[in-house]
mmCIF file of N, CA and C in Angstrom:
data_model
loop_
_atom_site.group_PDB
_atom_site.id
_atom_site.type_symbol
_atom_site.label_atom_id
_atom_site.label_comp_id
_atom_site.label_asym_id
_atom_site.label_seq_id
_atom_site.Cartn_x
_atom_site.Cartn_y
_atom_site.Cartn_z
ATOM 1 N N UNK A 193 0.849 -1.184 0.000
ATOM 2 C CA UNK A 193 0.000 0.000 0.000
ATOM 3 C C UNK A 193 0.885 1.234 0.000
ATOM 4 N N UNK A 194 0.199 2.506 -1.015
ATOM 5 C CA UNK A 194 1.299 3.203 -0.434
ATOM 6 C C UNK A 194 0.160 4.444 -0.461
ATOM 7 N N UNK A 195 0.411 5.829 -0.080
ATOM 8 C CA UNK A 195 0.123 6.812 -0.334
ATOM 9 C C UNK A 195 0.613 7.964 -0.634
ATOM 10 N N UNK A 196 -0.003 8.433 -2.511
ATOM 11 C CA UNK A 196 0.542 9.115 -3.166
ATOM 12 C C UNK A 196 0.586 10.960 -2.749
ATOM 13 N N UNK A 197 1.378 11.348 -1.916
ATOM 14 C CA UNK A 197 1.019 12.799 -1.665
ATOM 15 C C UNK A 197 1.461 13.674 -2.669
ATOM 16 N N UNK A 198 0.287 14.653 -3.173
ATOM 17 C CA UNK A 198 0.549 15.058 -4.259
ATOM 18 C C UNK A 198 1.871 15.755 -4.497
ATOM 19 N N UNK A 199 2.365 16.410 -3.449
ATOM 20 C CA UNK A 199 3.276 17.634 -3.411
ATOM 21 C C UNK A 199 4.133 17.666 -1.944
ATOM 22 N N UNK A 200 4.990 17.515 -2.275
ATOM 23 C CA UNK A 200 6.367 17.430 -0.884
ATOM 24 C C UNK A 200 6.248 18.766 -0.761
ATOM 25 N N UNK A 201 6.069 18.818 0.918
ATOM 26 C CA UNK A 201 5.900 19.861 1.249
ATOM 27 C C UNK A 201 7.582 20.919 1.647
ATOM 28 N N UNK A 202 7.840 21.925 1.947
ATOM 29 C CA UNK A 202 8.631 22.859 1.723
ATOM 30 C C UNK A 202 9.394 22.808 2.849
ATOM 31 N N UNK A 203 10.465 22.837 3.631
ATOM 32 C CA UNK A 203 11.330 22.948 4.888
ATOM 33 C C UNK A 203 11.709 23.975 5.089
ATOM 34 N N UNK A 204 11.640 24.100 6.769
ATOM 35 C CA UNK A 204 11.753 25.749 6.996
ATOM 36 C C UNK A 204 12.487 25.264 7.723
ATOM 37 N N UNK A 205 13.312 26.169 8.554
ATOM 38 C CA UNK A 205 14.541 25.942 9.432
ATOM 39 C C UNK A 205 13.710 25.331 10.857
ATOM 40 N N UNK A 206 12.489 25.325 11.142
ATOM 41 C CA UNK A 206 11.205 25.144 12.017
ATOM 42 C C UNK A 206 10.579 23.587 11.912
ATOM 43 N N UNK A 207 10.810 23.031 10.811
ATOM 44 C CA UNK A 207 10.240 21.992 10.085
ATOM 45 C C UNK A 207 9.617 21.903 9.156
ATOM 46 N N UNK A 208 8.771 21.484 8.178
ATOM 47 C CA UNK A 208 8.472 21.235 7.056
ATOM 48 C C UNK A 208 7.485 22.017 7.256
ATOM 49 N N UNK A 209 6.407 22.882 6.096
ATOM 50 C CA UNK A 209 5.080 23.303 6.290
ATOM 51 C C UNK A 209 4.192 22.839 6.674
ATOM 52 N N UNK A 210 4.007 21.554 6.198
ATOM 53 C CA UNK A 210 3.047 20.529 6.809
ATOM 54 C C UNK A 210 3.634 18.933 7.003
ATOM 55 N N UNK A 211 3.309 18.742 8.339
ATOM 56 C CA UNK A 211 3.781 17.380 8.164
ATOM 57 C C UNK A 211 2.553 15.895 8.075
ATOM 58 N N UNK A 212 3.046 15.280 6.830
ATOM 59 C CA UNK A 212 2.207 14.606 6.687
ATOM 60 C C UNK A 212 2.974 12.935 7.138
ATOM 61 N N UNK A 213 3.415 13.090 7.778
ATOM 62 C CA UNK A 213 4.397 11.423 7.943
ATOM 63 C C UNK A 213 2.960 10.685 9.079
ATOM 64 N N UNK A 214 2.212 10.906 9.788
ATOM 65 C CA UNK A 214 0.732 10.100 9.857
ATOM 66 C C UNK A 214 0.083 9.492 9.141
ATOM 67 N N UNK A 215 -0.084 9.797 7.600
ATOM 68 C CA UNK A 215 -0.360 8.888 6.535
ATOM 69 C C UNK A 215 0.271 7.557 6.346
ATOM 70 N N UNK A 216 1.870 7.572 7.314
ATOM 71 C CA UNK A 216 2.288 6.208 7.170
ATOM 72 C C UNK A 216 1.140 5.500 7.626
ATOM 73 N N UNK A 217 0.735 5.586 8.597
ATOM 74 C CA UNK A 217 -0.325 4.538 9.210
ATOM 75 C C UNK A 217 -0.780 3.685 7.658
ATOM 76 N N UNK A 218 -1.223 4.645 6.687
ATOM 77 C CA UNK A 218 -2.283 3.558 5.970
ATOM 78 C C UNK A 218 -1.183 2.734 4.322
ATOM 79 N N UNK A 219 0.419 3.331 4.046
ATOM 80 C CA UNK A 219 0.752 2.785 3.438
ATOM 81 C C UNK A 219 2.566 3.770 3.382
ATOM 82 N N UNK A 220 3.185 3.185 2.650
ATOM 83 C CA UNK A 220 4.553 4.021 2.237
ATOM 84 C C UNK A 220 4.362 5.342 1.846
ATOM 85 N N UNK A 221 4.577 6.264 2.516
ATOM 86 C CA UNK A 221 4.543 7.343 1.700
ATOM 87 C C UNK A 221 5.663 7.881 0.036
ATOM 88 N N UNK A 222 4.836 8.181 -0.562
ATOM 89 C CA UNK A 222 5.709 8.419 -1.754
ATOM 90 C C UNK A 222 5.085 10.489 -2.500
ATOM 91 N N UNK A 223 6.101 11.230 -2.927
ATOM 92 C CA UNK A 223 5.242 12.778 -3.163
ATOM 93 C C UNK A 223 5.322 12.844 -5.008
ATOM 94 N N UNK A 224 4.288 12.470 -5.708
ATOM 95 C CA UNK A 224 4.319 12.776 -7.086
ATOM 96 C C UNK A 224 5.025 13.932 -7.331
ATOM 97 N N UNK A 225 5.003 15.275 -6.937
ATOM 98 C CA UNK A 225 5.913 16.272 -7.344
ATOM 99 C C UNK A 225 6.715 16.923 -6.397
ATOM 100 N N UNK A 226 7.862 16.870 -7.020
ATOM 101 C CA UNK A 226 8.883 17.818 -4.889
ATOM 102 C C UNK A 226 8.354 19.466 -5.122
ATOM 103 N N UNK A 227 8.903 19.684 -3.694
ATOM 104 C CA UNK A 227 8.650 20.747 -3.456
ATOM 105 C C UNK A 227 9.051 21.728 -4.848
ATOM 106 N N UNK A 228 9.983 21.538 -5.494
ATOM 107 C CA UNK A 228 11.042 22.463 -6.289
ATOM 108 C C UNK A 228 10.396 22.846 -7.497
ATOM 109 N N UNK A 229 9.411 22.001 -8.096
ATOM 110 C CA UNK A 229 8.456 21.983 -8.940
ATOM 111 C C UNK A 229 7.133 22.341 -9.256
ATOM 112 N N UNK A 230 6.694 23.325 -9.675
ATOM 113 C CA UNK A 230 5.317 24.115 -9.662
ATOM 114 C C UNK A 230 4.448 23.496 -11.038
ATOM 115 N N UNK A 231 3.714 22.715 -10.980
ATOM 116 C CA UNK A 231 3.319 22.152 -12.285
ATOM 117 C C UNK A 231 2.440 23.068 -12.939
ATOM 118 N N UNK A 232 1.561 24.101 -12.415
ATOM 119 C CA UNK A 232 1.075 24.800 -13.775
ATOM 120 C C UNK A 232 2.624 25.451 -14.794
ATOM 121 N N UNK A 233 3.747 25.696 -13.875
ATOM 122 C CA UNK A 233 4.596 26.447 -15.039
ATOM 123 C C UNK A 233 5.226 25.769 -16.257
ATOM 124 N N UNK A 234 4.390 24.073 -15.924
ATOM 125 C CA UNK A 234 4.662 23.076 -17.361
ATOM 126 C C UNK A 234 3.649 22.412 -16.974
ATOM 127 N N UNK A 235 2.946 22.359 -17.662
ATOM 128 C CA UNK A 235 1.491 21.379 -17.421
ATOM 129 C C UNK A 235 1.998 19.707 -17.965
ATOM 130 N N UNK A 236 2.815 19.819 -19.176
ATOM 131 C CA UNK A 236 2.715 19.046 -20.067
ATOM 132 C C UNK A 236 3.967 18.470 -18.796
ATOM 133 N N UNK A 237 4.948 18.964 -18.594
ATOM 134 C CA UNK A 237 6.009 17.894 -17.718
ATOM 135 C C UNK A 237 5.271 17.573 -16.819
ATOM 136 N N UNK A 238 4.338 18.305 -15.775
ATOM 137 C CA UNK A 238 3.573 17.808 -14.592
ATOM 138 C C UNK A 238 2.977 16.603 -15.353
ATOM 139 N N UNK A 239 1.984 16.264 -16.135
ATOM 140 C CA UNK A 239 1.532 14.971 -16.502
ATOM 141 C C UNK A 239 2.011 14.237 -16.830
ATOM 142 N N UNK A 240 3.605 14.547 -17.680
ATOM 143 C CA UNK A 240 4.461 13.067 -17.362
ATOM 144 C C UNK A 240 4.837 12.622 -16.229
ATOM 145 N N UNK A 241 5.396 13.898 -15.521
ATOM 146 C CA UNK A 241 5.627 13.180 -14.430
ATOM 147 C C UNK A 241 4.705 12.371 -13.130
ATOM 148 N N UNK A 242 3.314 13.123 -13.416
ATOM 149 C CA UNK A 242 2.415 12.227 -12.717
ATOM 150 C C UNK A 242 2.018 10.573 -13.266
ATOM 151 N N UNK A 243 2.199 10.755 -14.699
ATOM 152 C CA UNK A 243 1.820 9.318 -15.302
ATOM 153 C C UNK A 243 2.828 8.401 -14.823
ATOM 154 N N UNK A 244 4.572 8.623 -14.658
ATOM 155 C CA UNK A 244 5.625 7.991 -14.365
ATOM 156 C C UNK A 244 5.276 7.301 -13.139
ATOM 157 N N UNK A 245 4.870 8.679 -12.414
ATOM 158 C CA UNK A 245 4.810 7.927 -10.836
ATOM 159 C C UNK A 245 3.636 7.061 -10.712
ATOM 160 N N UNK A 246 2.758 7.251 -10.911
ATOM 161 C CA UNK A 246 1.148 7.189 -10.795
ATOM 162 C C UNK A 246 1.146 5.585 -11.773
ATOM 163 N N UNK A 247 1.948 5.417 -12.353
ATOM 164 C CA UNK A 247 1.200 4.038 -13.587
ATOM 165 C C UNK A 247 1.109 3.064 -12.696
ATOM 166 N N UNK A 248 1.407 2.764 -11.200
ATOM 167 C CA UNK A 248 1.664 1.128 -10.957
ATOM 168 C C UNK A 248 0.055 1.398 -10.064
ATOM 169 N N UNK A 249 -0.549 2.928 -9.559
ATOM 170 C CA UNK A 249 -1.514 2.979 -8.387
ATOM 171 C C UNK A 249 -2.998 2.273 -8.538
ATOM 172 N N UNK A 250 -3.042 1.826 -7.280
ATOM 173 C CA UNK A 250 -3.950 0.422 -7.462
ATOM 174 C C UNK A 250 -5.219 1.276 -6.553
ATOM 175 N N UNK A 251 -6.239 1.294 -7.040
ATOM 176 C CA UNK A 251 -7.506 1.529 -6.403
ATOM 177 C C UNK A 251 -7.728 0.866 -5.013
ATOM 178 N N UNK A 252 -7.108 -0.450 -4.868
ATOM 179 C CA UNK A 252 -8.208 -1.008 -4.078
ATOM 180 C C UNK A 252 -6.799 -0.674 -2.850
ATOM 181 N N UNK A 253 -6.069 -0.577 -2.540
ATOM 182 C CA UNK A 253 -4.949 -0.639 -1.910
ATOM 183 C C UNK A 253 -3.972 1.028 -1.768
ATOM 184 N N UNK A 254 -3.903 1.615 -2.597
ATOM 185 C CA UNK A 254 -3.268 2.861 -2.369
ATOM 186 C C UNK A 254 -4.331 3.947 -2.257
ATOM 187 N N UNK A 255 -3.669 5.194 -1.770
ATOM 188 C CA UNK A 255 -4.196 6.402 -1.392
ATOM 189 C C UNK A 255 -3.331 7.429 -2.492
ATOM 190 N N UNK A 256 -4.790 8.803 -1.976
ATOM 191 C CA UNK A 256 -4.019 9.800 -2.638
ATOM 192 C C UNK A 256 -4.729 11.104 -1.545
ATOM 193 N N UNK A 257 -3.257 11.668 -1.410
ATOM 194 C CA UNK A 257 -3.356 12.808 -0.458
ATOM 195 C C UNK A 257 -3.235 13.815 -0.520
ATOM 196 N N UNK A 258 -3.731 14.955 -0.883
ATOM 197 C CA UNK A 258 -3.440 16.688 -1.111
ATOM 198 C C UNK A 258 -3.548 17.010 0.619
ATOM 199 N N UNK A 259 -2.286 17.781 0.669
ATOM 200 C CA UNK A 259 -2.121 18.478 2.042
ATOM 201 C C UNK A 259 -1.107 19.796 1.652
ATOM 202 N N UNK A 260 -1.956 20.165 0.530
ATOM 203 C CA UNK A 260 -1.105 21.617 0.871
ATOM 204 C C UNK A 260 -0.644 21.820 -0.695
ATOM 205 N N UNK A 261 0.534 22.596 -1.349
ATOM 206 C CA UNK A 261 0.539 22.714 -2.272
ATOM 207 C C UNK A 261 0.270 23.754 -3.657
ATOM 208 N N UNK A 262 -0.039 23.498 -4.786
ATOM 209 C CA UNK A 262 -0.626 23.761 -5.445
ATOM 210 C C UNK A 262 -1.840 23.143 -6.291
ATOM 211 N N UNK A 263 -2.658 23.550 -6.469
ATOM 212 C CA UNK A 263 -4.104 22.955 -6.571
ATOM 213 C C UNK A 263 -4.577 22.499 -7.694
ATOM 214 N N UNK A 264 -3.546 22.654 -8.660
ATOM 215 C CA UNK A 264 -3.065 22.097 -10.504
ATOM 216 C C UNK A 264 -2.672 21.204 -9.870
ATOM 217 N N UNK A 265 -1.992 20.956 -9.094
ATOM 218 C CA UNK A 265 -1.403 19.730 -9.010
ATOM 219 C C UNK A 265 -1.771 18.500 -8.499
ATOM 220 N N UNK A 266 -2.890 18.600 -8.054
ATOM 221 C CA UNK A 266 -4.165 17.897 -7.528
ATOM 222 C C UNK A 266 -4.583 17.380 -8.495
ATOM 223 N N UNK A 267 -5.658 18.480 -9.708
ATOM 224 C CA UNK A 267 -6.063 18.337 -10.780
ATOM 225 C C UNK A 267 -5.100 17.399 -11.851
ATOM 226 N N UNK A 268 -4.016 17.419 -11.450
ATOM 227 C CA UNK A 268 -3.603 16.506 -12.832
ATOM 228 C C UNK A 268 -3.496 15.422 -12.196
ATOM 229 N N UNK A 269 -3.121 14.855 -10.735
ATOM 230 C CA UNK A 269 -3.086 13.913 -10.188
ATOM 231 C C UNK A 269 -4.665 13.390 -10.782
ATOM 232 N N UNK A 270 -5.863 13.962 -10.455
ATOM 233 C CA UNK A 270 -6.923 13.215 -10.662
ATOM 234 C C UNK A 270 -7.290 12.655 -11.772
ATOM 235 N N UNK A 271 -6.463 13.881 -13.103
ATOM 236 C CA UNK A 271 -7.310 13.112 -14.120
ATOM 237 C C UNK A 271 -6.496 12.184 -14.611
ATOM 238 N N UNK A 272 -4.940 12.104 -14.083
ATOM 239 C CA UNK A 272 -4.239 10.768 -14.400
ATOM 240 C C UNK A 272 -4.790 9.404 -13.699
ATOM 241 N N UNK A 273 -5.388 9.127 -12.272
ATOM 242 C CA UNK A 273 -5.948 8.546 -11.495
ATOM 243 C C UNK A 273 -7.172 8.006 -12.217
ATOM 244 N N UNK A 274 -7.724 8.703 -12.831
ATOM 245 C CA UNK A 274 -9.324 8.601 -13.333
ATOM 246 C C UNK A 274 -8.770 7.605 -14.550
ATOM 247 N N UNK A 275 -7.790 8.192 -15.496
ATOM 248 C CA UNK A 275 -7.733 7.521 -16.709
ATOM 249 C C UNK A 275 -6.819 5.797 -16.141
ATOM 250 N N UNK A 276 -6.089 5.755 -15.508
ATOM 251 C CA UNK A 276 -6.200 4.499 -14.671
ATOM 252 C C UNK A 276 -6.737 3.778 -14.463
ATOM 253 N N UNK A 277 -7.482 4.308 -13.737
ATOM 254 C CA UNK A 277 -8.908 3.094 -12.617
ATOM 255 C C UNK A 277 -9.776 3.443 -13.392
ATOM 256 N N UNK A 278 -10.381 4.323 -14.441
ATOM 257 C CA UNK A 278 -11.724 4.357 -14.497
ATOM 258 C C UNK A 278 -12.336 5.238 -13.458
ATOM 259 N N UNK A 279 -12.092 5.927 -12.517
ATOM 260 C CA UNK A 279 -12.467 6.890 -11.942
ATOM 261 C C UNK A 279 -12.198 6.732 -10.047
ATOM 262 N N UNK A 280 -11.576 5.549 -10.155
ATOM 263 C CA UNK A 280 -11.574 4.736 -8.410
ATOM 264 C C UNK A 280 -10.728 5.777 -8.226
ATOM 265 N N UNK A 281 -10.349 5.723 -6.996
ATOM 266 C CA UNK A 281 -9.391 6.196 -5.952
ATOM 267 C C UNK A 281 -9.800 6.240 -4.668
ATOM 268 N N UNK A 282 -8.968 6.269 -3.698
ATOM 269 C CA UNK A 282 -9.075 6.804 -2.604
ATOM 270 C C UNK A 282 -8.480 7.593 -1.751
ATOM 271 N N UNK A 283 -8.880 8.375 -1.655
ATOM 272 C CA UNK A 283 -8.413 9.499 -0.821
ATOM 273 C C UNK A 283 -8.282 9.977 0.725
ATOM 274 N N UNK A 284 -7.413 10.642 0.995
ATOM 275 C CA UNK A 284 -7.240 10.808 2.693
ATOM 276 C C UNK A 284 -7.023 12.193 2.652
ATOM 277 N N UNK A 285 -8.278 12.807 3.796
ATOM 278 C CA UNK A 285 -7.778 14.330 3.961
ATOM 279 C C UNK A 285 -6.745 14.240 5.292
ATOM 280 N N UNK A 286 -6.143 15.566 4.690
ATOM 281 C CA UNK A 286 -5.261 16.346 5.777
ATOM 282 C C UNK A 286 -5.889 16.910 6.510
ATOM 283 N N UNK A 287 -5.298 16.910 8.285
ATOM 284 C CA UNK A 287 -5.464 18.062 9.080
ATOM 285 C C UNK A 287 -4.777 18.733 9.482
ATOM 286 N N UNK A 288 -4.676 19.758 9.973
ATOM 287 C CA UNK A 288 -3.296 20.500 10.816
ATOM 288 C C UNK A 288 -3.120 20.111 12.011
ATOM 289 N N UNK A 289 -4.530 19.558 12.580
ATOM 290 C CA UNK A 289 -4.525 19.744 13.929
ATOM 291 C C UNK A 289 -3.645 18.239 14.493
#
């Protein structure tokens, strides 16, 4: 199992912006795009690189997590996800608290 977080979040001398390492609970964490990378400023590299990561993700067994980010980058996660499964996924929200 793993769970795909869309976007590695950013490190401050404080700790990361958000920490999402609690998602271990439900599988490996793995981040489709690092922090360093803004996918609207290439749409077309963001969807390779989501298809690269994204080709093995299994509906019935992996997750997908937006906690922060940019919100294109969500969007291409989904519609790579959709053309996959046919529209499955599952998802885990973030909290701060």
């Amino acid at each position: 199992m793993t769970v795909f977080v869309v976007h590695k979040p950013f490190h401050r001398p404080n700790g990361p912006t958000y920490d999402v390492s609690s998602a271990g609970e439900y599988g490996d964490i793995e981040f489709v795009f690092n922090n360093n990378f803004q996918p609207y400023t290439d749409p077309k590299r963001a969807m390779d690189m989501a298809w690269d990561k994204l080709s093995g993700f299994d509906s019935d067994n992996d997750y997908i997590l937006q906690a922060g980010g940019d919100p294109i980058a969500m969007a291409i996660v989904c519609m790579v996800i959709s053309r996959l499964t046919g529209g499955e996924a599952r998802l885990l929200r973030w909290d701060r608290a």
